[in-house]
XYZ file of N, CA, C and O in Angstrom:
844
model
N 27.373 -25.469 6.252
C 28.207 -24.338 6.658
C 27.533 -23.621 7.825
O 26.318 -23.716 8.008
N 28.319 -22.865 8.616
C 27.717 -22.131 9.744
C 26.577 -21.205 9.319
O 25.559 -21.085 10.020
N 26.727 -20.536 8.188
C 25.671 -19.608 7.753
C 24.388 -20.365 7.419
O 23.277 -19.882 7.689
N 24.509 -21.548 6.844
C 23.327 -22.358 6.522
C 22.638 -22.830 7.791
O 21.408 -22.766 7.921
N 23.442 -23.288 8.757
C 22.862 -23.709 10.032
C 22.168 -22.543 10.722
O 21.109 -22.708 11.322
N 22.764 -21.367 10.644
C 22.151 -20.189 11.262
C 20.788 -19.898 10.638
O 19.834 -19.543 11.337
N 20.691 -20.047 9.326
C 19.413 -19.849 8.640
C 18.378 -20.858 9.118
O 17.222 -20.512 9.391
N 18.796 -22.136 9.233
C 17.874 -23.178 9.692
C 17.396 -22.919 11.126
O 16.215 -23.065 11.439
N 18.336 -22.531 11.982
C 17.988 -22.266 13.381
C 17.014 -21.094 13.486
O 16.063 -21.114 14.281
N 17.225 -20.052 12.689
C 16.321 -18.900 12.718
C 14.926 -19.297 12.264
O 13.922 -18.874 12.844
N 14.846 -20.149 11.222
C 13.531 -20.618 10.774
C 12.843 -21.434 11.867
O 11.635 -21.312 12.083
N 13.628 -22.280 12.536
C 13.069 -23.062 13.636
C 12.552 -22.155 14.746
O 11.477 -22.376 15.309
N 13.325 -21.119 15.076
C 12.917 -20.199 16.140
C 11.604 -19.499 15.803
O 10.669 -19.468 16.618
N 11.508 -18.966 14.599
C 10.313 -18.226 14.188
C 9.086 -19.138 14.174
O 8.015 -18.781 14.683
N 9.241 -20.335 13.622
C 8.100 -21.244 13.533
C 7.712 -21.825 14.890
O 6.530 -22.073 15.142
N 8.693 -22.010 15.767
C 8.384 -22.475 17.121
C 7.608 -21.411 17.884
O 6.641 -21.711 18.595
N 8.007 -20.154 17.740
C 7.275 -19.064 18.391
C 5.846 -18.985 17.874
O 4.898 -18.793 18.644
N 5.678 -19.132 16.563
C 4.343 -19.066 15.978
C 3.481 -20.225 16.476
O 2.303 -20.045 16.815
N 4.066 -21.423 16.547
C 3.323 -22.578 17.037
C 2.938 -22.396 18.501
O 1.823 -22.743 18.910
N 3.848 -21.816 19.291
C 3.557 -21.561 20.702
C 2.383 -20.597 20.848
O 1.474 -20.807 21.666
N 2.385 -19.522 20.049
C 1.277 -18.567 20.098
C -0.038 -19.243 19.709
O -1.088 -18.987 20.316
N 0.018 -20.098 18.698
C -1.197 -20.780 18.232
C -1.745 -21.712 19.307
O -2.952 -21.727 19.584
N -0.861 -22.503 19.934
C -1.291 -23.424 20.993
C -1.868 -22.647 22.171
O -2.913 -23.011 22.729
N -1.201 -21.563 22.569
C -1.712 -20.749 23.683
C -3.076 -20.159 23.357
O -3.959 -20.087 24.225
N -3.253 -19.725 22.111
C -4.553 -19.184 21.705
C -5.624 -20.260 21.752
O -6.754 -20.017 22.197
N -5.295 -21.464 21.298
C -6.247 -22.572 21.362
C -6.635 -22.892 22.810
O -7.807 -23.152 23.108
N -5.656 -22.870 23.699
C -5.938 -23.123 25.113
C -6.844 -22.040 25.686
O -7.754 -22.325 26.473
N -6.594 -20.781 25.302
C -7.450 -19.679 25.760
C -8.883 -19.877 25.277
O -9.842 -19.712 26.046
N -9.041 -20.225 24.006
C -10.376 -20.426 23.439
C -11.083 -21.579 24.143
O -12.271 -21.483 24.493
N -10.370 -22.676 24.368
C -10.971 -23.833 25.029
C -11.442 -23.481 26.435
O -12.546 -23.865 26.853
N -10.612 -22.729 27.170
C -10.991 -22.337 28.532
C -12.201 -21.417 28.519
O -13.120 -21.555 29.347
N -12.243 -20.494 27.575
C -13.381 -19.573 27.479
C -14.659 -20.322 27.117
O -15.728 -20.049 27.670
N -14.560 -21.276 26.204
C -15.749 -22.019 25.778
C -16.270 -22.913 26.890
O -17.470 -23.170 26.973
N -15.381 -23.418 27.745
C -15.806 -24.263 28.856
C -16.292 -23.437 30.042
O -16.790 -23.988 31.023
N -16.117 -22.144 29.974
C -16.458 -21.304 31.117
C -15.463 -21.450 32.245
O -15.761 -21.155 33.409
N -14.265 -21.888 31.924
C -13.239 -22.151 32.937
C -12.240 -21.000 32.992
O -11.037 -21.188 32.830
N -12.760 -19.795 33.202
C -11.924 -18.599 33.250
C -12.215 -17.842 34.542
O -13.375 -17.658 34.906
N -11.182 -17.437 35.229
C -11.334 -16.683 36.463
C -11.014 -15.208 36.220
O -9.934 -14.885 35.726
N -11.962 -14.352 36.535
C -11.732 -12.911 36.448
C -11.307 -12.405 37.817
O -12.003 -12.597 38.802
N -10.153 -11.786 37.867
C -9.679 -11.174 39.106
C -9.901 -9.664 38.985
O -9.033 -8.917 38.532
N -11.083 -9.247 39.374
C -11.506 -7.867 39.139
C -10.915 -6.898 40.156
O -10.746 -7.214 41.325
N -10.652 -5.711 39.660
C -10.238 -4.602 40.508
C -10.566 -3.318 39.745
O -11.024 -3.365 38.598
N -10.349 -2.181 40.367
C -10.577 -0.905 39.686
C -9.486 -0.692 38.639
O -8.297 -0.720 38.961
N -9.887 -0.506 37.374
C -8.934 -0.353 36.276
C -9.138 1.012 35.624
O -10.241 1.342 35.189
N -8.067 1.787 35.551
C -8.105 3.086 34.891
C -7.666 2.896 33.439
O -6.489 2.649 33.165
N -8.605 2.999 32.517
C -8.296 2.739 31.113
C -7.387 3.813 30.509
O -6.672 3.545 29.546
N -7.416 5.009 31.055
C -6.528 6.068 30.551
C -5.066 5.682 30.784
O -4.201 5.864 29.911
N -4.783 5.124 31.955
C -3.421 4.667 32.250
C -3.057 3.493 31.354
O -1.935 3.395 30.849
N -4.016 2.604 31.129
C -3.767 1.443 30.278
C -3.435 1.866 28.848
O -2.541 1.292 28.214
N -4.130 2.861 28.331
C -3.850 3.367 26.985
C -2.410 3.839 26.878
O -1.678 3.500 25.933
N -1.975 4.631 27.849
C -0.606 5.145 27.830
C 0.412 4.012 27.964
O 1.473 4.024 27.311
N 0.084 3.025 28.781
C 0.996 1.908 29.013
C 1.200 1.082 27.745
O 2.329 0.740 27.379
N 0.105 0.760 27.053
C 0.212 -0.049 25.830
C 0.892 0.752 24.721
O 1.688 0.206 23.941
N 0.623 2.044 24.640
C 1.290 2.881 23.640
C 2.801 2.879 23.857
O 3.591 2.780 22.908
N 3.229 2.959 25.128
C 4.662 2.926 25.434
C 5.253 1.563 25.103
O 6.389 1.462 24.619
N 4.483 0.502 25.352
C 4.948 -0.855 25.064
C 5.278 -1.042 23.583
O 6.260 -1.699 23.228
N 4.466 -0.442 22.705
C 4.633 -0.639 21.267
C 5.367 0.518 20.579
O 5.457 0.535 19.353
N 5.877 1.466 21.346
C 6.521 2.642 20.747
C 7.689 2.244 19.843
O 7.821 2.746 18.716
N 8.541 1.343 20.314
C 9.706 0.943 19.523
C 9.284 0.210 18.259
O 9.836 0.429 17.172
N 8.296 -0.674 18.391
C 7.814 -1.430 17.234
C 7.226 -0.504 16.187
O 7.462 -0.665 14.977
N 6.441 0.490 16.612
C 5.842 1.423 15.661
C 6.908 2.289 14.992
O 6.815 2.581 13.802
N 7.908 2.685 15.762
C 8.995 3.468 15.186
C 9.736 2.652 14.130
O 10.088 3.161 13.064
N 9.952 1.386 14.438
C 10.619 0.489 13.488
C 9.834 0.369 12.192
O 10.399 0.311 11.102
N 8.502 0.336 12.308
C 7.637 0.227 11.130
C 7.305 1.583 10.514
O 6.505 1.673 9.582
N 7.910 2.658 11.062
C 7.665 4.025 10.582
C 6.185 4.393 10.688
O 5.600 4.998 9.782
N 5.586 4.065 11.820
C 4.189 4.377 12.086
C 4.105 5.478 13.137
O 4.886 5.497 14.088
N 3.152 6.389 12.968
C 2.906 7.432 13.955
C 1.894 6.917 14.965
O 0.813 6.449 14.592
N 2.231 7.001 16.242
C 1.323 6.558 17.306
C 0.746 7.776 18.024
O 1.486 8.662 18.460
N -0.579 7.822 18.141
C -1.264 8.901 18.837
C -2.086 8.322 19.978
O -2.639 7.226 19.851
N -2.164 9.028 21.084
C -3.057 8.649 22.172
C -4.025 9.800 22.430
O -3.627 10.964 22.391
N -5.274 9.453 22.662
C -6.310 10.467 22.873
C -7.070 10.147 24.157
O -7.701 9.090 24.265
N -6.978 11.050 25.117
C -7.644 10.876 26.408
C -8.561 12.083 26.633
O -8.131 13.221 26.447
N -9.825 11.882 27.015
C -10.722 13.020 27.267
C -10.180 13.945 28.346
O -9.419 13.519 29.231
N -10.558 15.209 28.249
C -10.074 16.190 29.206
C -10.559 15.925 30.621
O -9.809 16.101 31.585
N -11.795 15.467 30.760
C -12.306 15.202 32.102
C -11.854 13.816 32.566
O -11.611 12.930 31.751
N -11.730 13.613 33.884
C -11.281 12.315 34.408
C -12.207 11.180 33.959
O -13.426 11.328 33.925
N -11.607 10.062 33.598
C -12.373 8.897 33.168
C -12.622 7.986 34.361
O -11.682 7.640 35.087
N -13.874 7.578 34.600
C -14.133 6.691 35.733
C -13.487 5.319 35.532
O -13.298 4.869 34.409
N -13.136 4.678 36.642
C -12.561 3.346 36.571
C -13.623 2.316 36.177
O -14.802 2.487 36.459
N -13.166 1.258 35.517
C -14.038 0.124 35.239
C -13.699 -0.982 36.225
O -12.585 -1.060 36.753
N -14.667 -1.869 36.475
C -14.484 -2.980 37.407
C -14.169 -4.207 36.567
O -15.041 -4.836 36.004
N -12.876 -4.520 36.433
C -12.469 -5.513 35.443
C -11.180 -6.206 35.864
O -10.515 -5.810 36.823
N -10.849 -7.261 35.119
C -9.582 -7.962 35.298
C -8.528 -7.220 34.479
O -8.576 -7.235 33.243
N -7.559 -6.555 35.119
C -6.620 -5.716 34.370
C -5.791 -6.490 33.347
O -5.522 -5.980 32.254
N -5.389 -7.706 33.667
C -4.582 -8.485 32.728
C -5.368 -8.859 31.483
O -4.848 -8.817 30.361
N -6.629 -9.196 31.656
C -7.430 -9.630 30.507
C -7.864 -8.444 29.645
O -7.944 -8.553 28.422
N -8.120 -7.307 30.278
C -8.419 -6.105 29.492
C -7.177 -5.674 28.720
O -7.257 -5.301 27.541
N -6.034 -5.762 29.358
C -4.778 -5.437 28.675
C -4.556 -6.378 27.492
O -4.098 -5.961 26.429
N -4.896 -7.662 27.660
C -4.762 -8.629 26.571
C -5.585 -8.205 25.361
O -5.142 -8.333 24.217
N -6.786 -7.698 25.601
C -7.641 -7.234 24.510
C -6.990 -6.057 23.787
O -6.903 -6.038 22.552
N -6.523 -5.067 24.547
C -5.932 -3.868 23.939
C -4.661 -4.224 23.169
O -4.441 -3.754 22.047
N -3.825 -5.059 23.750
C -2.586 -5.482 23.093
C -2.891 -6.176 21.776
O -2.225 -5.939 20.761
N -3.903 -7.031 21.767
C -4.261 -7.730 20.535
C -4.733 -6.754 19.469
O -4.346 -6.869 18.291
N -5.555 -5.787 19.854
C -6.069 -4.820 18.877
C -4.942 -3.949 18.315
O -4.911 -3.668 17.106
N -4.018 -3.530 19.174
C -2.907 -2.705 18.704
C -1.979 -3.529 17.817
O -1.501 -3.054 16.777
N -1.709 -4.765 18.207
C -0.870 -5.646 17.398
C -1.457 -5.842 16.009
O -0.740 -5.809 14.997
N -2.768 -6.046 15.934
C -3.436 -6.178 14.634
C -3.308 -4.897 13.817
O -3.075 -4.933 12.604
N -3.479 -3.749 14.475
C -3.392 -2.470 13.772
C -2.008 -2.285 13.157
O -1.871 -1.832 12.011
N -0.972 -2.638 13.908
C 0.394 -2.531 13.391
C 0.578 -3.450 12.191
O 1.185 -3.095 11.180
N 0.019 -4.647 12.285
C 0.187 -5.649 11.237
C -0.447 -5.206 9.920
O 0.089 -5.449 8.834
N -1.596 -4.520 10.005
C -2.349 -4.203 8.795
C -2.235 -2.750 8.356
O -2.984 -2.298 7.498
N -1.294 -2.014 8.964
C -1.100 -0.615 8.575
C 0.248 -0.468 7.865
O 1.281 -0.847 8.415
N 0.256 0.060 6.657
C 1.520 0.211 5.923
C 2.410 1.278 6.546
O 1.960 2.094 7.353
N 3.673 1.275 6.149
C 4.630 2.244 6.659
C 4.128 3.678 6.480
O 3.462 4.001 5.514
N 4.478 4.509 7.464
C 4.112 5.924 7.515
C 2.613 6.130 7.756
O 2.094 7.228 7.546
N 1.955 5.084 8.191
C 0.561 5.204 8.573
C 0.431 5.688 10.010
O 1.428 5.970 10.692
N -0.805 5.780 10.484
C -1.087 6.296 11.828
C -1.937 5.304 12.601
O -2.887 4.724 12.061
N -1.601 5.121 13.863
C -2.402 4.306 14.780
C -2.740 5.167 15.990
O -1.859 5.794 16.584
N -4.013 5.205 16.322
C -4.481 6.015 17.453
C -5.126 5.108 18.489
O -5.966 4.273 18.170
N -4.704 5.251 19.732
C -5.278 4.503 20.850
C -5.897 5.530 21.789
O -5.221 6.482 22.199
N -7.163 5.362 22.118
C -7.777 6.396 22.939
C -9.058 5.975 23.606
O -9.524 4.837 23.481
N -9.624 6.916 24.336
C -10.907 6.735 25.014
C -11.908 7.709 24.419
O -11.547 8.810 24.013
N -13.159 7.289 24.409
C -14.219 8.126 23.850
C -15.278 8.394 24.898
O -15.694 7.479 25.619
N -15.683 9.642 25.001
C -16.796 9.987 25.888
C -18.077 9.361 25.352
O -18.358 9.404 24.151
N -18.850 8.772 26.235
C -20.115 8.149 25.846
C -21.269 8.871 26.534
O -21.126 9.360 27.659
N -22.432 8.916 25.872
C -23.587 9.525 26.524
C -24.027 8.734 27.760
O -24.557 9.283 28.708
N -23.769 7.386 27.738
C -24.105 6.578 28.901
C -23.006 6.731 29.943
O -21.847 6.440 29.688
N -23.363 7.204 31.126
C -22.364 7.465 32.151
C -21.873 6.186 32.822
O -20.924 6.222 33.604
N -22.508 5.055 32.535
C -22.126 3.806 33.193
C -21.199 2.959 32.334
O -20.998 1.781 32.596
N -20.596 3.548 31.278
C -19.689 2.820 30.415
C -18.482 3.679 30.039
O -18.565 4.903 30.014
N -17.375 3.001 29.765
C -16.189 3.655 29.214
C -15.832 2.933 27.925
O -15.870 1.699 27.857
N -15.489 3.691 26.882
C -15.176 3.107 25.581
C -13.703 3.335 25.238
O -13.201 4.458 25.328
N -13.017 2.256 24.861
C -11.623 2.334 24.418
C -11.573 1.923 22.950
O -12.237 0.967 22.555
N -10.792 2.638 22.153
C -10.731 2.321 20.723
C -9.293 2.286 20.219
O -8.388 2.903 20.794
N -9.086 1.537 19.142
C -7.812 1.496 18.421
C -8.145 1.753 16.955
O -8.849 0.976 16.327
N -7.621 2.859 16.438
C -7.934 3.287 15.073
C -6.666 3.283 14.231
O -5.606 3.709 14.695
N -6.763 2.779 13.008
C -5.587 2.750 12.136
C -5.917 3.319 10.761
O -7.080 3.473 10.402
N -4.876 3.621 10.003
C -5.045 4.120 8.635
C -4.658 3.029 7.641
O -4.100 3.308 6.585
N -4.968 1.793 8.005
C -4.543 0.644 7.225
C -5.458 0.268 6.087
O -6.129 1.114 5.483
N -5.514 -1.042 5.811
C -6.168 -1.549 4.614
C -7.691 -1.447 4.653
O -8.332 -1.356 3.617
N -8.257 -1.482 5.842
C -9.707 -1.461 5.949
C -10.310 -2.844 5.745
O -9.644 -3.772 5.276
N -11.587 -2.974 6.106
C -12.273 -4.265 6.072
C -13.641 -4.072 5.425
O -14.374 -3.135 5.768
N -14.006 -4.956 4.522
C -15.304 -4.867 3.848
C -16.431 -5.190 4.832
O -16.218 -5.830 5.868
N -17.655 -4.754 4.491
C -18.815 -5.040 5.341
C -18.990 -6.547 5.528
O -19.319 -7.013 6.626
N -18.764 -7.294 4.473
C -18.924 -8.752 4.547
C -17.960 -9.364 5.559
O -18.351 -10.209 6.379
N -16.706 -8.925 5.522
C -15.726 -9.489 6.443
C -15.895 -8.975 7.868
O -15.547 -9.672 8.824
N -16.437 -7.772 8.027
C -16.662 -7.244 9.371
C -17.592 -8.142 10.168
O -17.477 -8.267 11.395
N -18.522 -8.781 9.484
C -19.491 -9.646 10.157
C -18.876 -10.971 10.595
O -19.470 -11.692 11.391
N -17.663 -11.278 10.092
C -17.089 -12.601 10.353
C -15.815 -12.585 11.179
O -15.453 -13.609 11.764
N -15.123 -11.455 11.239
C -13.766 -11.471 11.795
C -13.710 -11.790 13.285
O -12.634 -12.135 13.797
N -14.822 -11.691 14.012
C -14.813 -12.028 15.428
C -15.091 -13.512 15.664
O -15.133 -13.956 16.814
N -15.281 -14.272 14.586
C -15.464 -15.714 14.701
C -14.117 -16.419 14.713
O -13.123 -15.899 14.201
N -14.081 -17.629 15.251
C -12.831 -18.389 15.307
C -12.306 -18.706 13.910
O -13.068 -19.057 13.017
N -10.995 -18.572 13.753
C -10.260 -18.935 12.546
C -10.628 -18.101 11.317
O -10.293 -18.456 10.200
N -11.341 -16.984 11.531
C -11.679 -16.121 10.409
C -10.595 -15.065 10.218
O -10.160 -14.422 11.178
N -10.155 -14.883 8.983
C -9.180 -13.865 8.647
C -9.586 -13.179 7.349
O -10.352 -13.743 6.560
N -9.083 -11.970 7.155
C -9.332 -11.253 5.908
C -8.265 -11.709 4.920
O -7.139 -11.197 4.908
N -8.588 -12.687 4.089
C -7.584 -13.302 3.222
C -7.034 -12.325 2.188
O -5.869 -12.425 1.791
N -7.847 -11.365 1.754
C -7.369 -10.412 0.750
C -6.248 -9.527 1.291
O -5.475 -8.945 0.531
N -6.171 -9.429 2.642
C -5.146 -8.566 3.246
C -3.838 -9.296 3.509
O -2.801 -8.661 3.722
N -3.850 -10.611 3.466
C -2.669 -11.379 3.854
C -1.427 -11.065 3.012
O -0.323 -10.999 3.557
N -1.558 -10.842 1.693
C -0.344 -10.521 0.929
C 0.330 -9.221 1.371
O 1.510 -9.012 1.098
N -0.424 -8.354 2.045
C 0.128 -7.059 2.459
C 0.735 -7.093 3.857
O 1.296 -6.097 4.312
N 0.608 -8.230 4.549
C 1.069 -8.329 5.930
C 2.522 -8.751 5.969
O 2.908 -9.752 5.363
N 3.340 -7.982 6.704
C 4.733 -8.340 6.883
C 4.878 -9.149 8.171
O 4.209 -8.886 9.159
N 5.778 -10.123 8.151
C 6.016 -10.919 9.343
C 5.051 -12.081 9.454
O 4.314 -12.397 8.518
N 5.026 -12.751 10.635
C 4.201 -13.938 10.823
C 2.724 -13.649 10.638
O 2.220 -12.591 11.024
N 2.017 -14.582 10.007
C 0.576 -14.451 9.840
C -0.119 -14.805 11.151
O 0.408 -15.528 11.986
N -1.343 -14.316 11.328
C -2.083 -14.579 12.551
C -2.712 -15.958 12.558
O -2.650 -16.709 11.582
N -3.349 -16.270 13.693
C -3.990 -17.574 13.856
C -5.479 -17.532 13.557
O -6.112 -18.578 13.432
N -6.052 -16.346 13.465
C -7.497 -16.249 13.281
C -8.270 -16.440 14.570
O -9.489 -16.635 14.548
N -7.579 -16.363 15.715
C -8.229 -16.563 17.011
C -8.230 -15.299 17.877
O -8.992 -15.216 18.832
N -7.380 -14.340 17.561
C -7.209 -13.175 18.428
C -8.483 -12.387 18.671
O -8.830 -12.079 19.816
N -9.210 -12.062 17.602
C -10.423 -11.257 17.769
C -11.540 -12.060 18.425
O -12.371 -11.506 19.148
N -11.560 -13.371 18.193
C -12.534 -14.224 18.873
C -12.299 -14.207 20.378
O -13.253 -14.114 21.174
N -11.030 -14.263 20.779
C -10.693 -14.203 22.200
C -11.035 -12.830 22.772
O -11.575 -12.716 23.880
N -10.749 -11.774 22.012
C -11.098 -10.415 22.459
C -12.593 -10.299 22.743
O -12.993 -9.769 23.789
N -13.404 -10.776 21.815
C -14.853 -10.675 22.003
C -15.296 -11.437 23.245
O -16.097 -10.932 24.051
N -14.767 -12.658 23.422
C -15.161 -13.469 24.573
C -14.770 -12.789 25.886
O -15.556 -12.763 26.842
N -13.567 -12.214 25.941
C -13.116 -11.563 27.168
C -13.935 -10.314 27.481
O -14.298 -10.066 28.634
N -14.229 -9.527 26.457
C -15.035 -8.321 26.676
C -16.441 -8.696 27.146
O -16.981 -8.099 28.089
N -17.035 -9.699 26.515
C -18.392 -10.098 26.892
C -18.443 -10.704 28.291
O -19.450 -10.570 28.990
N -17.362 -11.377 28.717
C -17.309 -11.891 30.089
C -17.402 -10.767 31.113
O -17.907 -10.957 32.218
N -16.908 -9.597 30.733
C -16.966 -8.439 31.621
C -18.297 -7.698 31.518
O -18.484 -6.661 32.148
N -19.205 -8.213 30.698
C -20.476 -7.523 30.503
C -20.387 -6.381 29.527
O -21.245 -5.489 29.516
N -19.346 -6.387 28.675
C -19.155 -5.317 27.709
C -19.494 -5.724 26.292
O -19.984 -6.832 26.046
N -19.220 -4.838 25.362
C -19.472 -5.092 23.944
C -18.243 -4.672 23.142
O -17.455 -3.820 23.579
N -18.076 -5.269 21.960
C -16.944 -4.946 21.088
C -17.445 -4.858 19.656
O -18.398 -5.557 19.279
N -16.843 -3.976 18.860
C -17.284 -3.822 17.474
C -16.204 -3.174 16.626
O -15.111 -2.837 17.105
N -16.502 -3.004 15.344
C -15.552 -2.405 14.414
C -16.292 -1.533 13.419
O -17.434 -1.831 13.045
N -15.655 -0.447 13.016
C -16.138 0.419 11.942
C -15.009 0.532 10.934
O -13.884 0.870 11.301
N -15.290 0.236 9.671
C -14.206 0.210 8.697
C -14.740 0.318 7.287
O -15.888 -0.042 7.002
N -13.861 0.813 6.402
C -14.124 0.821 4.966
C -12.834 0.439 4.249
O -11.748 0.886 4.646
N -12.920 -0.379 3.206
C -11.709 -0.752 2.477
C -10.941 0.483 2.005
O -11.517 1.410 1.444
N -9.647 0.487 2.285
C -8.791 1.589 1.876
C -8.828 2.789 2.799
O -8.093 3.758 2.581
N -9.665 2.756 3.841
C -9.800 3.908 4.734
C -9.488 3.579 6.185
O -9.762 4.371 7.076
N -8.932 2.414 6.438
C -8.565 2.058 7.803
C -9.711 1.463 8.589
O -10.835 1.304 8.091
N -9.436 1.143 9.858
C -10.412 0.503 10.741
C -10.381 1.143 12.116
O -9.353 1.672 12.551
N -11.506 1.059 12.787
C -11.611 1.553 14.163
C -12.286 0.472 15.005
O -13.500 0.278 14.926
N -11.489 -0.241 15.788
C -12.025 -1.240 16.711
C -12.284 -0.568 18.052
O -11.498 0.272 18.498
N -13.376 -0.934 18.683
C -13.714 -0.315 19.971
C -14.408 -1.333 20.866
O -15.054 -2.267 20.382
N -14.243 -1.141 22.168
C -15.016 -1.954 23.110
C -15.425 -1.089 24.290
O -14.760 -0.117 24.643
N -16.562 -1.450 24.868
C -17.122 -0.710 25.984
C -17.214 -1.622 27.204
O -17.640 -2.775 27.090
N -16.822 -1.094 28.360
C -16.899 -1.839 29.611
C -17.700 -1.041 30.633
O -17.640 0.198 30.642
N -18.448 -1.732 31.499
C -19.235 -1.019 32.508
C -18.359 -0.393 33.578
O -17.327 -0.950 33.973
N -18.763 0.774 34.027
C -18.063 1.474 35.100
C -18.339 0.756 36.418
O -19.444 0.271 36.656
N -17.327 0.678 37.275
C -17.508 0.038 38.574
C -18.337 0.914 39.499
O -18.259 2.142 39.467
N -19.127 0.262 40.363
C -19.907 0.996 41.352
C -19.004 1.428 42.501
O -17.871 0.946 42.645
N -19.502 2.325 43.331
C -18.700 2.821 44.451
C -18.323 1.691 45.399
O -17.202 1.631 45.908
N -19.241 0.753 45.617
C -18.958 -0.361 46.531
C -17.898 -1.286 45.944
O -17.048 -1.811 46.659
N -17.926 -1.474 44.616
C -16.936 -2.332 43.975
C -15.552 -1.691 44.017
O -14.566 -2.331 44.360
N -15.493 -0.427 43.646
C -14.209 0.265 43.613
C -13.592 0.330 45.006
O -12.378 0.351 45.172
N -14.439 0.326 46.032
C -13.942 0.380 47.405
C -13.260 -0.898 47.844
O -12.490 -0.900 48.804
N -13.524 -1.997 47.139
C -12.882 -3.252 47.486
C -11.510 -3.352 46.822
O -11.289 -2.822 45.738
N -10.600 -4.072 47.447
C -9.255 -4.215 46.871
C -9.278 -5.091 45.651
O -8.663 -4.792 44.645
N -9.952 -6.231 45.706
C -10.000 -7.144 44.561
C -11.124 -8.130 44.757
O -11.696 -8.247 45.851
N -11.456 -8.841 43.702
C -12.545 -9.810 43.749
C -12.282 -10.895 42.728
O -12.095 -10.605 41.554
N -12.237 -12.150 43.140
C -12.056 -13.274 42.223
C -13.429 -13.802 41.844
O -14.269 -14.061 42.700
N -13.643 -13.922 40.559
C -14.966 -14.338 40.066
C -14.802 -15.428 39.021
O -14.151 -15.236 38.002
N -15.376 -16.603 39.281
C -15.342 -17.689 38.302
C -16.477 -17.488 37.311
O -17.615 -17.264 37.703
N -16.150 -17.524 36.017
C -17.173 -17.333 34.979
C -17.103 -18.506 34.018
O -16.111 -19.219 33.937
């Protein structure tokens, strides 16, 4: 019947999309491991990026009945010298994970944090979700690692276990660091730090760098 065919087609669509995401993630990991990644660096304002990603996910968060907050320091944030697309990929992945693991009527905060080191800028994504045990915190940035105890609580397609591994690799390629602070039942706070661009770097329009 038409309704049965519609059900089959929808299942095919969802599973094809999931397979496509998995294959693309595998290709990203392979390129990163081979060192076959090109960084197209330019001056990146992380405050603008925070607002942009928050706007991108506004409809999705509203649909999930989640409150989205953005936090930007009062003083101007210096630009980082980075590949804007790849930094955006990191932030998008962290926000997507936060949405996935935060129950309805929870809160997700995307923001920047002032650091005592003037040569770094820190961006964080904080949620009021399930939280992660100390044991799992040590593993989640590895390939194919997932918090299995949280999977029954996740709505929609399950992840590939590659997203955080790719995030770590991309941040480290920029000379930055990434980490997480979390407690079960109290949510998680993922953060990464990137070096501030020098005056000579920011003065250039762009720079292609093979890493």
